[in-house]
PDB file of C-alpha atoms in Angstrom:
ATOM      1  CA  UNK A   1      29.693  18.410 -17.584  1.00 49.00           C
ATOM      2  CA  UNK A   2      30.843  15.255 -15.785  1.00 53.00           C
ATOM      3  CA  UNK A   3      29.472  16.531 -12.460  1.00 74.00           C
ATOM      4  CA  UNK A   4      26.097  17.279 -14.047  1.00 75.00           C
ATOM      5  CA  UNK A   5      26.023  13.841 -15.644  1.00 73.00           C
ATOM      6  CA  UNK A   6      26.792  12.137 -12.334  1.00 76.00           C
ATOM      7  CA  UNK A   7      24.026  14.115 -10.647  1.00 80.00           C
ATOM      8  CA  UNK A   8      21.520  13.053 -13.311  1.00 80.00           C
ATOM      9  CA  UNK A   9      22.563   9.433 -12.958  1.00 77.00           C
ATOM     10  CA  UNK A  10      22.179   9.684  -9.175  1.00 79.00           C
ATOM     11  CA  UNK A  11      18.641  11.050  -9.638  1.00 80.00           C
ATOM     12  CA  UNK A  12      17.827   8.254 -12.061  1.00 79.00           C
ATOM     13  CA  UNK A  13      19.162   5.666  -9.609  1.00 80.00           C
ATOM     14  CA  UNK A  14      16.961   7.139  -6.873  1.00 80.00           C
ATOM     15  CA  UNK A  15      13.950   7.076  -9.196  1.00 80.00           C
ATOM     16  CA  UNK A  16      14.723   3.458 -10.040  1.00 82.00           C
ATOM     17  CA  UNK A  17      14.909   2.587  -6.340  1.00 81.00           C
ATOM     18  CA  UNK A  18      11.581   4.264  -5.576  1.00 82.00           C
ATOM     19  CA  UNK A  19       9.858   2.725  -8.593  1.00 82.00           C
ATOM     20  CA  UNK A  20      11.100  -0.769  -7.764  1.00 81.00           C
ATOM     21  CA  UNK A  21      10.058  -0.271  -4.140  1.00 80.00           C
ATOM     22  CA  UNK A  22       6.570   0.543  -5.370  1.00 82.00           C
ATOM     23  CA  UNK A  23       6.603  -2.599  -7.503  1.00 81.00           C
ATOM     24  CA  UNK A  24       7.584  -4.735  -4.524  1.00 80.00           C
ATOM     25  CA  UNK A  25       4.903  -3.234  -2.285  1.00 80.00           C
ATOM     26  CA  UNK A  26       2.190  -3.685  -4.918  1.00 84.00           C
ATOM     27  CA  UNK A  27       3.171  -7.255  -5.706  1.00 82.00           C
ATOM     28  CA  UNK A  28       3.024  -8.012  -1.977  1.00 78.00           C
ATOM     29  CA  UNK A  29      -0.232  -6.249  -1.147  1.00 81.00           C
ATOM     30  CA  UNK A  30      -2.377  -5.885  -4.289  1.00 88.00           C
ATOM     31  CA  UNK A  31      -3.841  -9.384  -4.162  1.00 87.00           C
ATOM     32  CA  UNK A  32      -4.611  -9.002  -0.447  1.00 83.00           C
ATOM     33  CA  UNK A  33      -6.370  -5.705  -1.104  1.00 86.00           C
ATOM     34  CA  UNK A  34      -8.226  -7.247  -4.030  1.00 89.00           C
ATOM     35  CA  UNK A  35      -9.396 -10.082  -1.783  1.00 85.00           C
ATOM     36  CA  UNK A  36     -10.629  -7.624   0.831  1.00 79.00           C
ATOM     37  CA  UNK A  37     -12.506  -5.477  -1.703  1.00 85.00           C
ATOM     38  CA  UNK A  38     -13.874  -8.020  -4.167  1.00 86.00           C
ATOM     39  CA  UNK A  39     -17.351  -9.425  -3.660  1.00 84.00           C
ATOM     40  CA  UNK A  40     -16.303 -12.444  -5.718  1.00 87.00           C
ATOM     41  CA  UNK A  41     -13.073 -13.581  -4.072  1.00 86.00           C
ATOM     42  CA  UNK A  42     -12.043 -15.353  -7.285  1.00 90.00           C
ATOM     43  CA  UNK A  43     -11.262 -11.858  -8.639  1.00 91.00           C
ATOM     44  CA  UNK A  44      -8.770 -11.106  -5.862  1.00 90.00           C
ATOM     45  CA  UNK A  45      -5.721 -11.208  -8.149  1.00 92.00           C
ATOM     46  CA  UNK A  46      -7.364  -9.307 -11.017  1.00 95.00           C
ATOM     47  CA  UNK A  47      -5.949  -5.867 -10.027  1.00 94.00           C
ATOM     48  CA  UNK A  48      -2.408  -7.253  -9.995  1.00 92.00           C
ATOM     49  CA  UNK A  49      -2.989  -8.994 -13.329  1.00 94.00           C
ATOM     50  CA  UNK A  50      -4.307  -5.765 -14.852  1.00 95.00           C
ATOM     51  CA  UNK A  51      -1.193  -3.950 -13.665  1.00 94.00           C
ATOM     52  CA  UNK A  52       1.108  -6.526 -15.250  1.00 93.00           C
ATOM     53  CA  UNK A  53      -0.826  -6.519 -18.523  1.00 95.00           C
ATOM     54  CA  UNK A  54      -0.829  -2.717 -18.617  1.00 95.00           C
ATOM     55  CA  UNK A  55       2.948  -2.684 -18.208  1.00 93.00           C
ATOM     56  CA  UNK A  56       3.490  -5.200 -20.995  1.00 94.00           C
ATOM     57  CA  UNK A  57       1.034  -3.479 -23.321  1.00 95.00           C
ATOM     58  CA  UNK A  58       2.501   0.005 -22.939  1.00 94.00           C
ATOM     59  CA  UNK A  59       6.261  -0.616 -22.773  1.00 93.00           C
ATOM     60  CA  UNK A  60       6.758  -0.203 -26.538  1.00 94.00           C
ATOM     61  CA  UNK A  61       4.323   2.741 -26.808  1.00 94.00           C
ATOM     62  CA  UNK A  62       6.230   4.413 -23.951  1.00 93.00           C
ATOM     63  CA  UNK A  63       9.438   4.063 -25.955  1.00 92.00           C
ATOM     64  CA  UNK A  64       7.810   5.519 -29.066  1.00 93.00           C
ATOM     65  CA  UNK A  65       6.404   8.395 -27.017  1.00 93.00           C
ATOM     66  CA  UNK A  66       9.863   9.231 -25.644  1.00 89.00           C
ATOM     67  CA  UNK A  67      11.295   9.029 -29.141  1.00 89.00           C
ATOM     68  CA  UNK A  68       8.790  11.655 -30.164  1.00 91.00           C
ATOM     69  CA  UNK A  69       8.773  13.883 -27.051  1.00 90.00           C
ATOM     70  CA  UNK A  70      12.203  13.170 -25.578  1.00 89.00           C
ATOM     71  CA  UNK A  71      13.241  11.331 -22.426  1.00 86.00           C
ATOM     72  CA  UNK A  72      12.368  14.143 -20.036  1.00 87.00           C
ATOM     73  CA  UNK A  73       8.855  14.724 -21.329  1.00 92.00           C
ATOM     74  CA  UNK A  74       8.246  11.000 -21.611  1.00 90.00           C
ATOM     75  CA  UNK A  75       9.235  10.420 -18.000  1.00 90.00           C
ATOM     76  CA  UNK A  76       7.049  13.350 -17.002  1.00 92.00           C
ATOM     77  CA  UNK A  77       4.057  11.740 -18.702  1.00 94.00           C
ATOM     78  CA  UNK A  78       4.763   8.449 -16.950  1.00 92.00           C
ATOM     79  CA  UNK A  79       5.109  10.195 -13.596  1.00 91.00           C
ATOM     80  CA  UNK A  80       1.819  12.051 -14.014  1.00 95.00           C
ATOM     81  CA  UNK A  81       0.044   8.797 -14.866  1.00 95.00           C
ATOM     82  CA  UNK A  82       1.610   7.215 -11.777  1.00 93.00           C
ATOM     83  CA  UNK A  83       0.488  10.098  -9.553  1.00 93.00           C
ATOM     84  CA  UNK A  84      -3.025   9.808 -10.974  1.00 95.00           C
ATOM     85  CA  UNK A  85      -3.030   6.066 -10.363  1.00 94.00           C
ATOM     86  CA  UNK A  86      -1.835   6.539  -6.802  1.00 92.00           C
ATOM     87  CA  UNK A  87      -4.570   9.075  -6.138  1.00 94.00           C
ATOM     88  CA  UNK A  88      -7.239   6.788  -7.567  1.00 95.00           C
ATOM     89  CA  UNK A  89      -5.896   3.905  -5.475  1.00 93.00           C
ATOM     90  CA  UNK A  90      -6.123   5.938  -2.272  1.00 89.00           C
ATOM     91  CA  UNK A  91      -9.673   7.016  -3.090  1.00 91.00           C
ATOM     92  CA  UNK A  92     -10.719   3.471  -4.014  1.00 90.00           C
ATOM     93  CA  UNK A  93      -9.496   2.209  -0.649  1.00 84.00           C
ATOM     94  CA  UNK A  94     -11.270   5.018   1.175  1.00 80.00           C
ATOM     95  CA  UNK A  95     -14.611   4.030  -0.396  1.00 83.00           C
ATOM     96  CA  UNK A  96     -13.793   0.284  -0.620  1.00 79.00           C
ATOM     97  CA  UNK A  97     -14.379   0.112  -4.396  1.00 89.00           C
ATOM     98  CA  UNK A  98     -12.831  -2.933  -6.081  1.00 91.00           C
ATOM     99  CA  UNK A  99     -13.178  -1.848  -9.720  1.00 94.00           C
ATOM    100  CA  UNK A 100     -11.794   1.591  -9.041  1.00 94.00           C
ATOM    101  CA  UNK A 101      -8.806  -0.041  -7.360  1.00 94.00           C
ATOM    102  CA  UNK A 102      -8.387  -2.231 -10.460  1.00 95.00           C
ATOM    103  CA  UNK A 103      -8.357   0.900 -12.620  1.00 96.00           C
ATOM    104  CA  UNK A 104      -5.727   2.429 -10.343  1.00 95.00           C
ATOM    105  CA  UNK A 105      -3.531  -0.635 -10.735  1.00 95.00           C
ATOM    106  CA  UNK A 106      -3.844  -0.330 -14.504  1.00 95.00           C
ATOM    107  CA  UNK A 107      -2.627   3.274 -14.336  1.00 95.00           C
ATOM    108  CA  UNK A 108       0.280   2.245 -12.120  1.00 94.00           C
ATOM    109  CA  UNK A 109       1.121  -0.484 -14.603  1.00 94.00           C
ATOM    110  CA  UNK A 110       1.285   2.069 -17.412  1.00 95.00           C
ATOM    111  CA  UNK A 111       3.535   4.284 -15.286  1.00 93.00           C
ATOM    112  CA  UNK A 112       5.765   1.280 -14.609  1.00 91.00           C
ATOM    113  CA  UNK A 113       6.351   0.807 -18.334  1.00 92.00           C
ATOM    114  CA  UNK A 114       8.404   4.020 -18.348  1.00 91.00           C
ATOM    115  CA  UNK A 115      10.626   2.845 -15.479  1.00 86.00           C
ATOM    116  CA  UNK A 116      12.537   0.325 -17.599  1.00 82.00           C
ATOM    117  CA  UNK A 117      13.966   3.200 -19.637  1.00 86.00           C
ATOM    118  CA  UNK A 118      15.772   4.899 -16.764  1.00 83.00           C
ATOM    119  CA  UNK A 119      18.938   2.959 -17.574  1.00 79.00           C
ATOM    120  CA  UNK A 120      18.815   4.132 -21.176  1.00 77.00           C
ATOM    121  CA  UNK A 121      18.510   7.713 -19.970  1.00 78.00           C
ATOM    122  CA  UNK A 122      21.654   7.141 -17.900  1.00 78.00           C
ATOM    123  CA  UNK A 123      23.434   5.889 -21.009  1.00 75.00           C
ATOM    124  CA  UNK A 124      22.367   9.030 -22.858  1.00 72.00           C
ATOM    125  CA  UNK A 125      23.886  11.442 -20.327  1.00 72.00           C
ATOM    126  CA  UNK A 126      27.133   9.544 -19.635  1.00 71.00           C
ATOM    127  CA  UNK A 127      30.203   9.630 -21.845  1.00 67.00           C
ATOM    128  CA  UNK A 128      31.737   6.508 -23.387  1.00 68.00           C
ATOM    129  CA  UNK A 129      34.202   5.923 -20.548  1.00 68.00           C
ATOM    130  CA  UNK A 130      31.562   6.056 -17.836  1.00 68.00           C
ATOM    131  CA  UNK A 131      28.469   4.762 -19.642  1.00 71.00           C
ATOM    132  CA  UNK A 132      28.548   1.162 -18.406  1.00 78.00           C
ATOM    133  CA  UNK A 133      29.104   2.295 -14.828  1.00 75.00           C
ATOM    134  CA  UNK A 134      26.221   4.785 -15.078  1.00 72.00           C
ATOM    135  CA  UNK A 135      23.877   2.037 -16.260  1.00 74.00           C
ATOM    136  CA  UNK A 136      25.057  -0.179 -13.412  1.00 78.00           C
ATOM    137  CA  UNK A 137      24.340   2.520 -10.838  1.00 71.00           C
ATOM    138  CA  UNK A 138      20.772   2.932 -12.063  1.00 72.00           C
ATOM    139  CA  UNK A 139      20.114  -0.793 -12.098  1.00 74.00           C
ATOM    140  CA  UNK A 140      21.647  -1.011  -8.610  1.00 71.00           C
ATOM    141  CA  UNK A 141      18.761   1.137  -7.405  1.00 70.00           C
ATOM    142  CA  UNK A 142      16.840  -2.119  -7.327  1.00 69.00           C
ATOM    143  CA  UNK A 143      19.055  -3.283  -4.447  1.00 71.00           C
ATOM    144  CA  UNK A 144      17.597  -0.510  -2.289  1.00 71.00           C
ATOM    145  CA  UNK A 145      14.115  -1.588  -3.339  1.00 65.00           C
ATOM    146  CA  UNK A 146      14.870  -5.195  -2.359  1.00 66.00           C
ATOM    147  CA  UNK A 147      15.302  -4.010   1.243  1.00 67.00           C
ATOM    148  CA  UNK A 148      12.903  -1.072   1.411  1.00 66.00           C
ATOM    149  CA  UNK A 149       9.983  -2.664  -0.445  1.00 62.00           C
ATOM    150  CA  UNK A 150       9.377  -5.698   1.809  1.00 64.00           C
ATOM    151  CA  UNK A 151       9.909  -3.539   4.894  1.00 64.00           C
ATOM    152  CA  UNK A 152       7.251  -1.074   3.767  1.00 65.00           C
ATOM    153  CA  UNK A 153       4.833  -3.839   2.784  1.00 57.00           C
ATOM    154  CA  UNK A 154       5.045  -5.553   6.178  1.00 60.00           C
ATOM    155  CA  UNK A 155       6.219  -2.857   8.565  1.00 59.00           C
ATOM    156  CA  UNK A 156       3.781  -0.140   7.540  1.00 58.00           C
ATOM    157  CA  UNK A 157       0.755  -2.215   8.532  1.00 56.00           C
ATOM    158  CA  UNK A 158       1.094  -0.871  12.078  1.00 57.00           C
ATOM    159  CA  UNK A 159       1.418   2.813  11.169  1.00 59.00           C
ATOM    160  CA  UNK A 160      -2.304   3.591  11.300  1.00 55.00           C
ATOM    161  CA  UNK A 161      -3.510   1.261  14.023  1.00 61.00           C
ATOM    162  CA  UNK A 162      -5.950   2.734  16.517  1.00 66.00           C
ATOM    163  CA  UNK A 163      -5.268   0.312  19.352  1.00 66.00           C
ATOM    164  CA  UNK A 164      -3.592   1.668  22.482  1.00 72.00           C
ATOM    165  CA  UNK A 165      -1.121  -0.420  24.486  1.00 72.00           C
ATOM    166  CA  UNK A 166       1.439  -0.003  27.262  1.00 66.00           C
ATOM    167  CA  UNK A 167       3.574  -2.530  25.376  1.00 67.00           C
ATOM    168  CA  UNK A 168       3.614  -5.057  28.220  1.00 74.00           C
ATOM    169  CA  UNK A 169       0.330  -5.844  29.979  1.00 85.00           C
ATOM    170  CA  UNK A 170      -2.722  -4.185  28.448  1.00 86.00           C
ATOM    171  CA  UNK A 171      -4.019  -3.336  24.976  1.00 85.00           C
ATOM    172  CA  UNK A 172      -7.233  -1.399  24.352  1.00 85.00           C
ATOM    173  CA  UNK A 173      -9.163  -1.378  21.075  1.00 82.00           C
ATOM    174  CA  UNK A 174     -11.058   1.941  20.736  1.00 80.00           C
ATOM    175  CA  UNK A 175     -12.848   1.312  17.431  1.00 74.00           C
ATOM    176  CA  UNK A 176     -13.406  -1.341  14.808  1.00 77.00           C
ATOM    177  CA  UNK A 177     -15.424  -0.071  11.859  1.00 76.00           C
ATOM    178  CA  UNK A 178     -16.262  -1.923   8.647  1.00 77.00           C
ATOM    179  CA  UNK A 179     -18.054  -0.143   5.801  1.00 74.00           C
ATOM    180  CA  UNK A 180     -21.737  -1.198   5.791  1.00 76.00           C
ATOM    181  CA  UNK A 181     -21.516  -2.570   2.256  1.00 75.00           C
ATOM    182  CA  UNK A 182     -18.808  -5.014   3.377  1.00 73.00           C
ATOM    183  CA  UNK A 183     -20.240  -6.128   6.696  1.00 77.00           C
ATOM    184  CA  UNK A 184     -21.183  -9.770   7.104  1.00 79.00           C
ATOM    185  CA  UNK A 185     -18.257 -10.991   4.967  1.00 79.00           C
ATOM    186  CA  UNK A 186     -15.939 -11.898   7.822  1.00 80.00           C
ATOM    187  CA  UNK A 187     -13.720  -8.830   7.432  1.00 82.00           C
ATOM    188  CA  UNK A 188     -14.238  -7.622  11.003  1.00 81.00           C
ATOM    189  CA  UNK A 189     -13.601 -11.106  12.350  1.00 83.00           C
ATOM    190  CA  UNK A 190     -10.345 -11.347  10.378  1.00 83.00           C
ATOM    191  CA  UNK A 191      -9.216  -7.996  11.767  1.00 82.00           C
ATOM    192  CA  UNK A 192      -9.930  -9.054  15.347  1.00 84.00           C
ATOM    193  CA  UNK A 193      -8.199 -12.410  14.799  1.00 84.00           C
ATOM    194  CA  UNK A 194      -5.027 -10.647  13.637  1.00 80.00           C
ATOM    195  CA  UNK A 195      -5.156  -8.133  16.477  1.00 81.00           C
ATOM    196  CA  UNK A 196      -5.575 -10.904  19.042  1.00 84.00           C
ATOM    197  CA  UNK A 197      -2.639 -12.778  17.539  1.00 82.00           C
ATOM    198  CA  UNK A 198      -0.489  -9.631  17.549  1.00 78.00           C
ATOM    199  CA  UNK A 199      -1.180  -9.018  21.234  1.00 82.00           C
ATOM    200  CA  UNK A 200      -1.401 -12.644  22.337  1.00 83.00           C
ATOM    201  CA  UNK A 201       1.309 -12.103  24.984  1.00 82.00           C
ATOM    202  CA  UNK A 202      -0.638  -9.304  26.680  1.00 82.00           C
ATOM    203  CA  UNK A 203      -2.279 -10.070  30.021  1.00 85.00           C
ATOM    204  CA  UNK A 204      -5.419  -8.139  29.082  1.00 89.00           C
ATOM    205  CA  UNK A 205      -7.096  -7.178  25.815  1.00 88.00           C
ATOM    206  CA  UNK A 206      -9.885  -4.657  26.388  1.00 87.00           C
ATOM    207  CA  UNK A 207     -12.662  -2.921  24.445  1.00 84.00           C
ATOM    208  CA  UNK A 208     -16.079  -1.359  24.991  1.00 83.00           C
ATOM    209  CA  UNK A 209     -19.054  -2.844  23.107  1.00 83.00           C
ATOM    210  CA  UNK A 210     -22.737  -2.009  23.042  1.00 81.00           C
ATOM    211  CA  UNK A 211     -25.822  -2.839  21.027  1.00 80.00           C
ATOM    212  CA  UNK A 212     -25.372  -5.377  18.226  1.00 79.00           C
ATOM    213  CA  UNK A 213     -21.577  -5.173  18.605  1.00 82.00           C
ATOM    214  CA  UNK A 214     -21.786  -7.167  21.861  1.00 86.00           C
ATOM    215  CA  UNK A 215     -22.724 -10.385  20.063  1.00 86.00           C
ATOM    216  CA  UNK A 216     -19.971  -9.830  17.493  1.00 85.00           C
ATOM    217  CA  UNK A 217     -17.250  -9.460  20.122  1.00 85.00           C
ATOM    218  CA  UNK A 218     -18.565 -12.429  22.075  1.00 88.00           C
ATOM    219  CA  UNK A 219     -18.038 -14.514  18.926  1.00 86.00           C
ATOM    220  CA  UNK A 220     -14.482 -13.167  18.858  1.00 86.00           C
ATOM    221  CA  UNK A 221     -13.863 -14.526  22.359  1.00 87.00           C
ATOM    222  CA  UNK A 222     -14.479 -11.451  24.524  1.00 88.00           C
ATOM    223  CA  UNK A 223     -16.538 -11.648  27.733  1.00 87.00           C
ATOM    224  CA  UNK A 224     -17.863  -9.082  30.186  1.00 85.00           C
ATOM    225  CA  UNK A 225     -15.092  -7.743  32.424  1.00 84.00           C
ATOM    226  CA  UNK A 226     -16.311  -8.805  35.867  1.00 81.00           C
ATOM    227  CA  UNK A 227     -18.694  -6.317  37.486  1.00 80.00           C
ATOM    228  CA  UNK A 228     -17.272  -3.249  35.712  1.00 79.00           C
ATOM    229  CA  UNK A 229     -19.539  -0.336  34.860  1.00 78.00           C
ATOM    230  CA  UNK A 230     -18.788   1.619  31.673  1.00 75.00           C
ATOM    231  CA  UNK A 231     -18.993   5.400  32.236  1.00 75.00           C
ATOM    232  CA  UNK A 232     -18.552   8.374  29.924  1.00 76.00           C
ATOM    233  CA  UNK A 233     -19.152  12.007  29.100  1.00 81.00           C
ATOM    234  CA  UNK A 234     -20.643  11.607  25.636  1.00 77.00           C
ATOM    235  CA  UNK A 235     -21.603  14.264  23.137  1.00 78.00           C
ATOM    236  CA  UNK A 236     -23.845  12.347  20.778  1.00 72.00           C
ATOM    237  CA  UNK A 237     -27.263  10.733  20.326  1.00 72.00           C
ATOM    238  CA  UNK A 238     -26.498   7.384  18.675  1.00 67.00           C
ATOM    239  CA  UNK A 239     -27.069   5.390  21.898  1.00 61.00           C
TER     240      UNK A 239
END
């Protein structure tokens, strides 16, 4: 029985760590995403505010639901809401939809209201002699989040970059695409500014531009590379 209880507490501590990591990442990035997606930049922090309000509004209902259904079923409901919110968030980013992202943050806020009860679940499974320690272990999951969360929020920004570099002299930017509905808002220019800052120590930053993109990249500081002649084997008809 003691071994089973310790295992359950360990699972709860892991869940606490993952949930708090998610909180840290969202607090760090939600406003930035809101700013990128919102047509009215004054609404940039609305998704984060909706998440916080959703958490506050559903914390007591989450407790009442677990009282009625039990801890396990209550946590399952919270997890399913969180998975749904995560899926909506991914889709909203894929289609650059601000209000859908706001809805996703609301769902994640509801899911977060269940997280605060992990420590009570630990108290339920532990005996009197070990109960305080079990609660401490679950709360200590936040220590992992304090390290993992900021690292994910800042370090993961390079995971999906399309630029190619030898790490020393040259970086090449294959593509820069901004959804048509969000062009003309300075998003592309911000992306190029950050890329240029990231690779400022490189001897050469290269890309291929044609059509209307030439003027855009000239505004970003790029010039024609000497007397070079672009060449390709191209299977398409856009040019």
